[in-house]
Coordinates of C-alpha atoms in Angstrom, one line a residue:
M1 CA -1.8 137.5 125.6
T2 CA -1.3 139.6 129.4
M3 CA -2.4 139.2 132.1
H4 CA -4.2 142.6 131.8
D5 CA -6.2 141.0 129.5
W6 CA -8.0 138.4 132.1
R7 CA -8.1 139.3 135.6
P8 CA -6.5 142.8 137.2
I9 CA -3.7 142.4 139.6
E10 CA -5.0 142.2 143.6
V11 CA -2.6 144.8 145.5
L12 CA -1.8 144.5 149.5
L13 CA -0.5 148.2 150.2
V14 CA -0.1 147.8 154.5
E15 CA 0.9 151.6 154.7
D16 CA 0.6 154.2 157.8
D17 CA 1.8 157.5 156.1
Q18 CA -1.0 159.2 154.3
G19 CA 1.4 161.1 152.3
D20 CA 2.2 157.8 150.8
I21 CA -0.6 156.1 150.5
L22 CA -1.7 159.1 148.1
L23 CA 1.9 158.8 145.6
T24 CA 1.4 155.3 145.5
K25 CA -2.7 155.5 144.7
E26 CA -1.7 157.9 142.1
A27 CA 1.2 155.8 140.6
F28 CA -0.8 153.4 140.6
D29 CA -3.7 155.6 138.9
L30 CA -1.1 156.8 136.0
N31 CA -0.2 153.3 135.1
K32 CA -3.7 153.2 133.9
V33 CA -3.7 149.1 134.2
R34 CA -6.5 147.7 135.8
N35 CA -5.4 146.1 138.7
R36 CA -6.9 146.6 142.9
L37 CA -4.9 148.8 145.5
H38 CA -6.3 147.9 149.1
V39 CA -4.7 149.8 152.1
V40 CA -4.3 149.1 155.7
T41 CA -2.9 151.4 158.0
D42 CA -1.5 149.0 160.8
G43 CA -0.1 145.6 160.9
E44 CA -3.0 144.3 163.0
Q45 CA -4.9 145.2 160.1
A46 CA -3.0 143.4 157.4
L47 CA -2.3 140.1 158.9
A48 CA -6.6 140.8 159.9
Y49 CA -7.1 141.8 155.7
L50 CA -4.9 138.3 154.5
R51 CA -6.9 136.2 156.9
R52 CA -10.2 137.7 156.6
Q53 CA -10.7 137.8 160.2
N54 CA -11.9 141.4 162.1
G55 CA -14.0 143.1 159.3
F56 CA -12.2 142.0 156.7
A57 CA -14.7 138.3 156.4
G58 CA -14.5 139.6 152.7
A59 CA -11.5 141.1 151.6
T60 CA -9.6 139.6 148.4
R61 CA -6.5 137.7 148.5
P62 CA -3.8 139.5 147.0
D63 CA -2.2 139.0 144.0
L64 CA 1.0 141.2 146.6
I65 CA 1.5 142.6 149.2
L66 CA 4.0 146.3 149.6
L67 CA 5.0 146.4 152.9
D68 CA 6.0 149.3 154.6
L69 CA 8.3 147.5 157.4
N70 CA 7.5 150.9 159.9
L71 CA 3.9 150.4 161.0
P72 CA 2.1 151.2 164.5
R73 CA 1.2 148.3 166.3
M74 CA 3.0 146.0 165.1
G75 CA 6.1 146.1 162.6
G76 CA 6.6 145.5 159.1
L77 CA 8.6 142.8 160.0
E78 CA 6.5 140.9 162.1
V79 CA 4.2 140.9 159.7
L80 CA 6.9 139.7 157.1
A81 CA 7.3 137.0 159.5
E82 CA 3.4 135.6 159.9
V83 CA 2.6 135.3 156.2
K84 CA 5.4 133.4 155.3
A85 CA 4.9 131.0 158.2
D86 CA 1.1 130.1 156.9
A87 CA 1.1 128.0 154.6
A88 CA -1.9 129.4 153.2
L89 CA -0.4 133.4 152.3
R90 CA 3.1 132.5 152.1
T91 CA 3.1 132.0 148.4
I92 CA 1.8 135.7 148.0
P93 CA 4.7 137.6 147.3
V94 CA 5.3 140.9 149.6
V95 CA 7.4 143.5 148.2
I96 CA 9.1 145.9 151.4
L97 CA 8.7 149.6 150.5
T98 CA 10.1 151.3 153.2
T99 CA 12.4 154.3 153.8
S100 CA 14.9 152.5 156.2
E101 CA 18.5 151.8 154.5
A102 CA 19.1 150.0 157.1
E103 CA 21.4 146.8 156.0
E104 CA 20.4 145.0 159.4
D105 CA 16.0 145.5 157.6
I106 CA 17.2 144.4 154.5
L107 CA 19.4 141.5 155.8
H108 CA 16.6 140.8 158.2
S109 CA 13.7 140.9 155.4
Y110 CA 15.4 138.3 153.1
R111 CA 16.1 136.1 155.7
L112 CA 12.3 136.3 156.3
H113 CA 11.4 135.7 152.3
A114 CA 11.0 139.0 151.4
N115 CA 10.7 139.0 147.5
A116 CA 12.0 142.7 147.2
Y117 CA 13.3 145.2 149.4
V118 CA 12.3 149.0 148.3
S119 CA 13.7 152.5 149.7
K120 CA 10.8 155.1 149.2
P121 CA 12.9 157.6 147.3
V122 CA 12.0 161.3 148.7
D123 CA 11.3 163.0 146.1
F124 CA 7.4 162.8 143.7
E125 CA 8.3 162.2 140.7
Q126 CA 11.5 159.2 141.8
F127 CA 8.0 157.3 144.2
I128 CA 6.3 157.4 141.0
R129 CA 8.7 156.4 138.3
V130 CA 9.6 153.3 141.3
V131 CA 6.2 152.9 142.4
R132 CA 5.2 152.3 138.8
Q133 CA 8.2 150.2 138.8
I134 CA 6.8 147.7 140.7
D135 CA 3.4 147.3 139.3
D136 CA 5.1 147.3 136.1
F137 CA 7.2 144.1 136.5
F138 CA 4.6 142.3 138.5
V139 CA 2.1 142.9 136.2
T140 CA 4.2 142.1 133.1
V141 CA 6.7 140.5 133.8
V142 CA 6.1 137.8 136.7
K143 CA 3.9 134.6 136.8
L144 CA 1.5 134.6 140.0
P145 CA 0.0 132.3 140.9
S146 CA -4.2 131.7 139.7
P147 CA -6.3 133.3 142.9
G148 CA -6.8 130.2 145.6
Q149 CA -3.6 128.3 144.3
G150 CA -1.7 129.6 147.2
A151 CA -2.4 127.2 149.8

């Protein structure tokens, strides 16, 4: 029995680039798994979503966060630091999915306990492939905590 047999994976995408949002949605659709992709477009929205505040009272706790670093209002590293400092949220895996290949961003992300750091390919097909691989890994390989078990 795989994870697909019992429940879909809830994924929160924190991304402000509409093109990358569409590509990520397309990659998830092509994968044909029953996961659910939720999207917020800045760091403040991400924290409000995760804490179920400011219009996100009914938000589903994500099983995985895909986090861009270059966000308006609050950067991805700040969001990552907040998530990993919060006992109720820190068990949610966070994959940094960004255009930055700067060594300092990579190092800082891992120091803040990111679970993975992935540079976004500029090529359409490669981007789709990378997102599908992330999705495949967290849906079929990784054992995630049951809903409500994070705190």
